[in-house]
Amino acid sequence: RGGMFSSDKDAEVSSLHLAAESSKETISEAQRLHDELCQMLVAAGYFRARIPTLPPFDKMLGGLAWCISCSSVEVDVDLHFDSEMTLGQKIKLGENVTAALRKMACPSPLQPHQVRGLDFAALFPVFQWLVKHVLATREQRGAQIRRYSELKFKGSTVMPEDEERELQQQRSELLVRSVREKYQPPRQFRQRQGKRGTMSGVQHVQCVLLEYGQSL
């Protein structure tokens, strides 16, 4: 039994990148911080953090890259993470992550060796800051999408009261047109062709009125 517990401890120590002589308290604290960080990442939307078979290093490195990418901040570094990466590629990604954090003015400094060594005490405040960034960015995007949707809705949708007002206006215009056509003065006379050019302006007006039974 002692050999089995020793083997379990060795595996746990190795996965958390702790020294072989680490105390139970150190291991317990590291595991607690690891679990809290995973819960934080899952709550933010990084669901790979809850895969039990994924190594802690991959969860932390992938979570950092994901949070930075979701923050909509131009950092000009490659943050693509793939679990099939070689160790060298993951170390390079860790360097890119810390460079991106500096460009983002992260208030908690983080060094590449702290990412590689799973320094959870150093990682914790960084993740707290990044997750707040992710949630704020998501809320901002949601507000932008809502405003855009409202504009599209207003531009393509007619409210019932507006539709009724439009119909009422059309009916009024039809009624006015009908009344005008019905009660317009009938033409009683028509001038002879060629005679209109010899009249003055006043004479022409008088003739037009007379054609419809009117006079000045």
CSV table of C-alpha atoms in Angstrom, one decimal:
chain,number,residue,atom,x,y,z
A,1,ARG,CA,0.0,0.0,0.0
A,2,GLY,CA,2.8,2.4,0.8
A,3,GLY,CA,4.3,1.8,-2.6
A,4,MET,CA,1.0,2.6,-4.3
A,5,PHE,CA,0.6,5.9,-2.4
A,6,SER,CA,4.2,6.8,-3.2
A,7,SER,CA,3.5,6.2,-6.9
A,8,ASP,CA,0.4,8.3,-6.8
A,9,LYS,CA,2.2,11.1,-5.1
A,10,ASP,CA,5.1,10.9,-7.6
A,11,ALA,CA,2.6,11.2,-10.5
A,12,GLU,CA,0.8,14.1,-8.9
A,13,VAL,CA,4.1,15.9,-8.1
A,14,SER,CA,5.3,15.3,-11.7
A,15,SER,CA,2.0,16.6,-13.3
A,16,LEU,CA,2.1,19.7,-11.2
A,17,HIS,CA,5.8,20.3,-11.9
A,18,LEU,CA,6.7,20.2,-8.2
A,19,ALA,CA,10.0,19.0,-6.7
A,20,ALA,CA,10.0,15.4,-5.7
A,21,GLU,CA,10.7,16.4,-2.0
A,22,SER,CA,7.7,18.7,-1.9
A,23,SER,CA,5.6,18.5,1.3
A,24,LYS,CA,2.0,17.4,1.4
A,25,GLU,CA,1.0,21.0,2.2
A,26,THR,CA,2.8,22.3,-0.9
A,27,ILE,CA,1.2,19.6,-3.1
A,28,SER,CA,-2.2,20.3,-1.5
A,29,GLU,CA,-1.9,24.1,-2.1
A,30,ALA,CA,-0.8,23.6,-5.7
A,31,GLN,CA,-3.6,21.2,-6.4
A,32,ARG,CA,-6.1,23.7,-4.8
A,33,LEU,CA,-4.9,26.6,-6.9
A,34,HIS,CA,-4.9,24.4,-10.0
A,35,ASP,CA,-8.5,23.3,-9.4
A,36,GLU,CA,-9.7,26.9,-8.7
A,37,LEU,CA,-8.0,28.1,-11.9
A,38,CYS,CA,-9.7,25.3,-13.9
A,39,GLN,CA,-13.1,26.3,-12.4
A,40,MET,CA,-12.4,29.9,-13.3
A,41,LEU,CA,-11.5,29.0,-16.9
A,42,VAL,CA,-14.6,26.8,-17.4
A,43,ALA,CA,-16.8,29.6,-16.0
A,44,ALA,CA,-15.3,31.9,-18.6
A,45,GLY,CA,-15.9,29.4,-21.4
A,46,TYR,CA,-12.7,27.5,-21.8
A,47,PHE,CA,-14.1,24.0,-21.4
A,48,ARG,CA,-10.9,22.2,-22.2
A,49,ALA,CA,-9.9,23.0,-18.6
A,50,ARG,CA,-12.3,20.3,-17.3
A,51,ILE,CA,-10.9,17.5,-19.3
A,52,PRO,CA,-9.4,15.2,-16.6
A,53,THR,CA,-6.8,13.6,-18.9
A,54,LEU,CA,-5.3,16.9,-20.1
A,55,PRO,CA,-2.1,17.7,-18.3
A,56,PRO,CA,-2.1,20.8,-16.0
A,57,PHE,CA,0.6,22.5,-18.1
A,58,ASP,CA,-1.6,22.2,-21.2
A,59,LYS,CA,-4.7,23.5,-19.3
A,60,MET,CA,-2.8,26.5,-18.0
A,61,LEU,CA,-0.9,27.3,-21.3
A,62,GLY,CA,-4.0,26.8,-23.4
A,63,GLY,CA,-6.1,28.8,-21.0
A,64,LEU,CA,-3.7,31.7,-21.1
A,65,ALA,CA,-3.6,31.7,-24.9
A,66,TRP,CA,-7.4,31.5,-25.1
A,67,CYS,CA,-8.1,34.3,-22.7
A,68,ILE,CA,-5.7,36.7,-24.5
A,69,SER,CA,-7.3,35.8,-27.9
A,70,CYS,CA,-10.8,36.4,-26.5
A,71,SER,CA,-9.8,39.8,-25.1
A,72,SER,CA,-9.8,41.4,-28.6
A,73,VAL,CA,-6.4,43.1,-28.0
A,74,GLU,CA,-3.8,43.4,-30.7
A,75,VAL,CA,-0.7,41.7,-29.4
A,76,ASP,CA,1.1,40.8,-32.7
A,77,VAL,CA,2.2,37.4,-31.5
A,78,ASP,CA,1.2,33.8,-32.4
A,79,LEU,CA,-1.1,32.4,-29.7
A,80,HIS,CA,-2.3,29.3,-31.4
A,81,PHE,CA,-2.3,26.4,-29.0
A,82,ASP,CA,-2.5,22.7,-30.0
A,83,SER,CA,-2.2,19.8,-27.6
A,84,GLU,CA,-0.2,18.0,-30.2
A,85,MET,CA,2.6,20.7,-30.0
A,86,THR,CA,6.1,19.5,-29.1
A,87,LEU,CA,7.5,20.7,-25.7
A,88,GLY,CA,9.7,23.2,-27.6
A,89,GLN,CA,6.7,24.7,-29.3
A,90,LYS,CA,4.8,24.9,-26.0
A,91,ILE,CA,7.7,26.7,-24.4
A,92,LYS,CA,7.8,29.1,-27.3
A,93,LEU,CA,4.1,29.7,-26.9
A,94,GLY,CA,4.7,30.4,-23.2
A,95,GLU,CA,7.2,33.1,-24.2
A,96,ASN,CA,4.6,34.6,-26.6
A,97,VAL,CA,2.0,34.6,-23.9
A,98,THR,CA,4.2,36.5,-21.5
A,99,ALA,CA,5.1,39.0,-24.2
A,100,ALA,CA,1.4,39.5,-25.0
A,101,LEU,CA,0.6,40.1,-21.3
A,102,ARG,CA,3.2,42.8,-21.2
A,103,LYS,CA,1.7,44.5,-24.2
A,104,MET,CA,-1.7,44.3,-22.6
A,105,ALA,CA,-0.2,46.0,-19.5
A,106,CYS,CA,-1.2,43.1,-17.2
A,107,PRO,CA,-0.7,44.4,-13.6
A,108,SER,CA,0.7,41.0,-12.4
A,109,PRO,CA,4.0,40.3,-14.1
A,110,LEU,CA,4.5,36.7,-15.4
A,111,GLN,CA,7.7,35.2,-16.7
A,112,PRO,CA,8.1,32.3,-19.1
A,113,HIS,CA,9.7,30.0,-16.5
A,114,GLN,CA,6.7,30.6,-14.2
A,115,VAL,CA,4.4,29.3,-17.0
A,116,ARG,CA,6.7,26.3,-17.7
A,117,GLY,CA,7.1,25.5,-14.0
A,118,LEU,CA,3.3,25.9,-13.2
A,119,ASP,CA,3.9,28.6,-10.6
A,120,PHE,CA,0.2,28.7,-9.6
A,121,ALA,CA,0.7,31.5,-7.1
A,122,ALA,CA,2.0,33.7,-10.0
A,123,LEU,CA,-0.6,32.4,-12.5
A,124,PHE,CA,-3.6,33.0,-10.3
A,125,PRO,CA,-3.7,36.8,-10.3
A,126,VAL,CA,-3.0,36.8,-14.0
A,127,PHE,CA,-5.9,34.5,-14.8
A,128,GLN,CA,-8.2,36.6,-12.5
A,129,TRP,CA,-7.3,39.7,-14.5
A,130,LEU,CA,-7.6,38.0,-17.9
A,131,VAL,CA,-11.0,36.4,-17.1
A,132,LYS,CA,-12.3,39.8,-16.1
A,133,HIS,CA,-11.1,41.1,-19.5
A,134,VAL,CA,-12.8,38.2,-21.3
A,135,LEU,CA,-16.1,38.8,-19.6
A,136,ALA,CA,-16.0,42.5,-20.2
A,137,THR,CA,-15.2,42.0,-23.9
A,138,ARG,CA,-18.0,39.5,-24.2
A,139,GLU,CA,-20.4,41.9,-22.6
A,140,GLN,CA,-19.3,44.7,-24.9
A,141,ARG,CA,-19.7,42.6,-28.0
A,142,GLY,CA,-23.2,41.5,-26.8
A,143,ALA,CA,-24.2,45.2,-26.4
A,144,GLN,CA,-22.9,45.9,-29.9
A,145,ILE,CA,-24.8,43.0,-31.4
A,146,ARG,CA,-28.0,44.1,-29.6
A,147,ARG,CA,-27.7,47.6,-30.9
A,148,TYR,CA,-27.0,46.4,-34.5
A,149,SER,CA,-30.0,44.0,-34.2
A,150,GLU,CA,-32.3,46.8,-33.0
A,151,LEU,CA,-31.2,49.0,-35.9
A,152,LYS,CA,-31.9,46.2,-38.4
A,153,PHE,CA,-35.2,45.5,-36.8
A,154,LYS,CA,-36.3,49.2,-36.9
A,155,GLY,CA,-35.1,49.4,-40.6
A,156,SER,CA,-37.0,46.2,-41.8
A,157,THR,CA,-40.0,46.0,-39.4
A,158,VAL,CA,-43.1,48.1,-39.3
A,159,MET,CA,-44.8,48.5,-35.9
A,160,PRO,CA,-48.6,47.9,-35.9
A,161,GLU,CA,-49.3,51.6,-35.0
A,162,ASP,CA,-47.0,52.8,-37.8
A,163,GLU,CA,-48.7,50.4,-40.3
A,164,GLU,CA,-52.2,51.7,-39.2
A,165,ARG,CA,-51.0,55.3,-39.5
A,166,GLU,CA,-49.7,54.6,-43.0
A,167,LEU,CA,-53.0,52.9,-44.1
A,168,GLN,CA,-55.0,55.9,-42.7
A,169,GLN,CA,-52.8,58.3,-44.7
A,170,GLN,CA,-53.3,56.3,-47.9
A,171,ARG,CA,-57.1,56.3,-47.3
A,172,SER,CA,-57.1,60.1,-46.8
A,173,GLU,CA,-55.1,60.7,-49.9
A,174,LEU,CA,-57.5,58.5,-51.9
A,175,LEU,CA,-60.5,60.3,-50.5
A,176,VAL,CA,-59.0,63.7,-51.3
A,177,ARG,CA,-58.2,62.6,-54.9
A,178,SER,CA,-61.7,61.2,-55.3
A,179,VAL,CA,-63.3,64.5,-54.1
A,180,ARG,CA,-61.1,66.6,-56.4
A,181,GLU,CA,-62.0,64.4,-59.4
A,182,LYS,CA,-65.7,64.4,-58.6
A,183,TYR,CA,-66.1,68.1,-58.0
A,184,GLN,CA,-63.6,69.6,-60.4
A,185,PRO,CA,-65.3,72.3,-62.6
A,186,PRO,CA,-66.6,70.9,-66.0
A,187,ARG,CA,-65.2,72.4,-69.1
A,188,GLN,CA,-68.0,74.3,-70.9
A,189,PHE,CA,-66.1,75.9,-73.9
A,190,ARG,CA,-62.9,75.3,-75.7
A,191,GLN,CA,-60.8,77.9,-77.5
A,192,ARG,CA,-60.2,77.6,-81.2
A,193,GLN,CA,-56.8,76.5,-82.3
A,194,GLY,CA,-54.4,79.4,-83.3
A,195,LYS,CA,-56.3,82.1,-81.5
A,196,ARG,CA,-54.5,81.7,-78.2
A,197,GLY,CA,-51.2,83.1,-79.5
A,198,THR,CA,-52.8,86.5,-80.3
A,199,MET,CA,-54.0,87.1,-76.7
A,200,SER,CA,-52.4,89.0,-73.9
A,201,GLY,CA,-51.7,87.3,-70.5
A,202,VAL,CA,-54.8,88.7,-68.9
A,203,GLN,CA,-57.0,87.8,-71.9
A,204,HIS,CA,-55.7,84.2,-71.8
A,205,VAL,CA,-56.6,83.9,-68.1
A,206,GLN,CA,-60.1,85.2,-68.7
A,207,CYS,CA,-60.6,82.8,-71.6
A,208,VAL,CA,-59.5,79.8,-69.5
A,209,LEU,CA,-61.9,80.8,-66.7
A,210,LEU,CA,-64.7,81.2,-69.2
A,211,GLU,CA,-64.0,77.7,-70.5
A,212,TYR,CA,-64.9,76.4,-67.0
A,213,GLY,CA,-67.8,78.7,-66.4
A,214,GLN,CA,-65.8,81.1,-64.2
A,215,SER,CA,-64.8,84.8,-64.5
A,216,LEU,CA,-62.5,87.3,-62.9
